[in-house]
Short mmCIF file of C-alpha atoms in Angstrom, two decimals:
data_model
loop_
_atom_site.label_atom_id
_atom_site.label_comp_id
_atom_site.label_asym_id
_atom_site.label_seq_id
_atom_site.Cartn_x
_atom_site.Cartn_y
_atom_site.Cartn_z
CA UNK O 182 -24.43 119.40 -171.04
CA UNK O 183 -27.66 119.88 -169.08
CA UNK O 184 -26.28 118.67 -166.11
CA UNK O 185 -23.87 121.99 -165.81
CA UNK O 186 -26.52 124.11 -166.72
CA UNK O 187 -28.73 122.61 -164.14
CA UNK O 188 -25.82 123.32 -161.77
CA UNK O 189 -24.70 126.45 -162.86
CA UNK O 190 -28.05 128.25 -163.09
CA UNK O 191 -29.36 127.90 -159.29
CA UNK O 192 -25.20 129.01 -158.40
CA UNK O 193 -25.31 131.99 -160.35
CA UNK O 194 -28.74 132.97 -159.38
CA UNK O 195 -28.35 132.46 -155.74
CA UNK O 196 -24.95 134.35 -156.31
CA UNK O 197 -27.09 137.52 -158.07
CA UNK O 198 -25.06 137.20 -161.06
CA UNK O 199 -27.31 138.59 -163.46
CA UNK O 200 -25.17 137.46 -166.52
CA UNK O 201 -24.45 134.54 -165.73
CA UNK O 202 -28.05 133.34 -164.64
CA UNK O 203 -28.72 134.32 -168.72
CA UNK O 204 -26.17 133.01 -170.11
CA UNK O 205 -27.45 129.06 -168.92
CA UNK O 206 -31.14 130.32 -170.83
CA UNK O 207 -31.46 129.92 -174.69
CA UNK O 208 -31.81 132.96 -176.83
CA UNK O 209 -35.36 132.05 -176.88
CA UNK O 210 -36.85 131.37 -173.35
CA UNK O 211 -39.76 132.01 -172.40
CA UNK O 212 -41.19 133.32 -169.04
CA UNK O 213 -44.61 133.06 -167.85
CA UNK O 214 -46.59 133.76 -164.98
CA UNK O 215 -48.44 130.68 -163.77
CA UNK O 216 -52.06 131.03 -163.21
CA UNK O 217 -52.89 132.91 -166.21
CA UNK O 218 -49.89 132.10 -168.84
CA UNK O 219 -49.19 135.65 -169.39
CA UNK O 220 -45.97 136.24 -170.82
CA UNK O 221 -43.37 138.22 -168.27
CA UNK O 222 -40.38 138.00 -170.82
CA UNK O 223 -39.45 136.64 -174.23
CA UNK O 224 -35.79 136.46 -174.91
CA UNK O 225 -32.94 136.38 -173.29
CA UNK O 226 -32.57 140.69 -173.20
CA UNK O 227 -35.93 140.45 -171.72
CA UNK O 228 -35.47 137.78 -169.39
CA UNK O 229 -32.46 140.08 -168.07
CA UNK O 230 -34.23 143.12 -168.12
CA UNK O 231 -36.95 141.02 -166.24
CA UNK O 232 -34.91 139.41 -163.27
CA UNK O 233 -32.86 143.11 -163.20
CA UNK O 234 -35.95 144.66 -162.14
CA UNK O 235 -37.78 142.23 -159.91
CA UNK O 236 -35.57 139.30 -158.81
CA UNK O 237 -31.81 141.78 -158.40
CA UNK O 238 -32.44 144.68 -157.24
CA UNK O 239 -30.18 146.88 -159.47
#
């Protein structure tokens, strides 16, 4: 099973499919920014709302 997400995530990223992309994450995940561990998004609404905004464009 983590093989396909493994696969599936970079594809639908790459692909800007928004749903997709957050549909591989758990309901839980967790986003961070790396120097200082502040959080960017917690959640699976707020990881969309996140990438939506910064990573898609829309």
């Amino acid at each position: 099973m983590a093989e396909i997400v493994v696969q599936r995530q970079p594809g639908a990223y790459n692909a800007r499919d928004l749903a997709a992309f957050v549909a591989t994450c758990s309901d839980d995940v967790a986003l961070y920014r790396a120097k200082s561990g502040t959080p960017l998004a917690l959640g699976k609404r707020a990881l969309a709302e996140f990438h939506e905004k910064s990573r898609f464009g829309r």
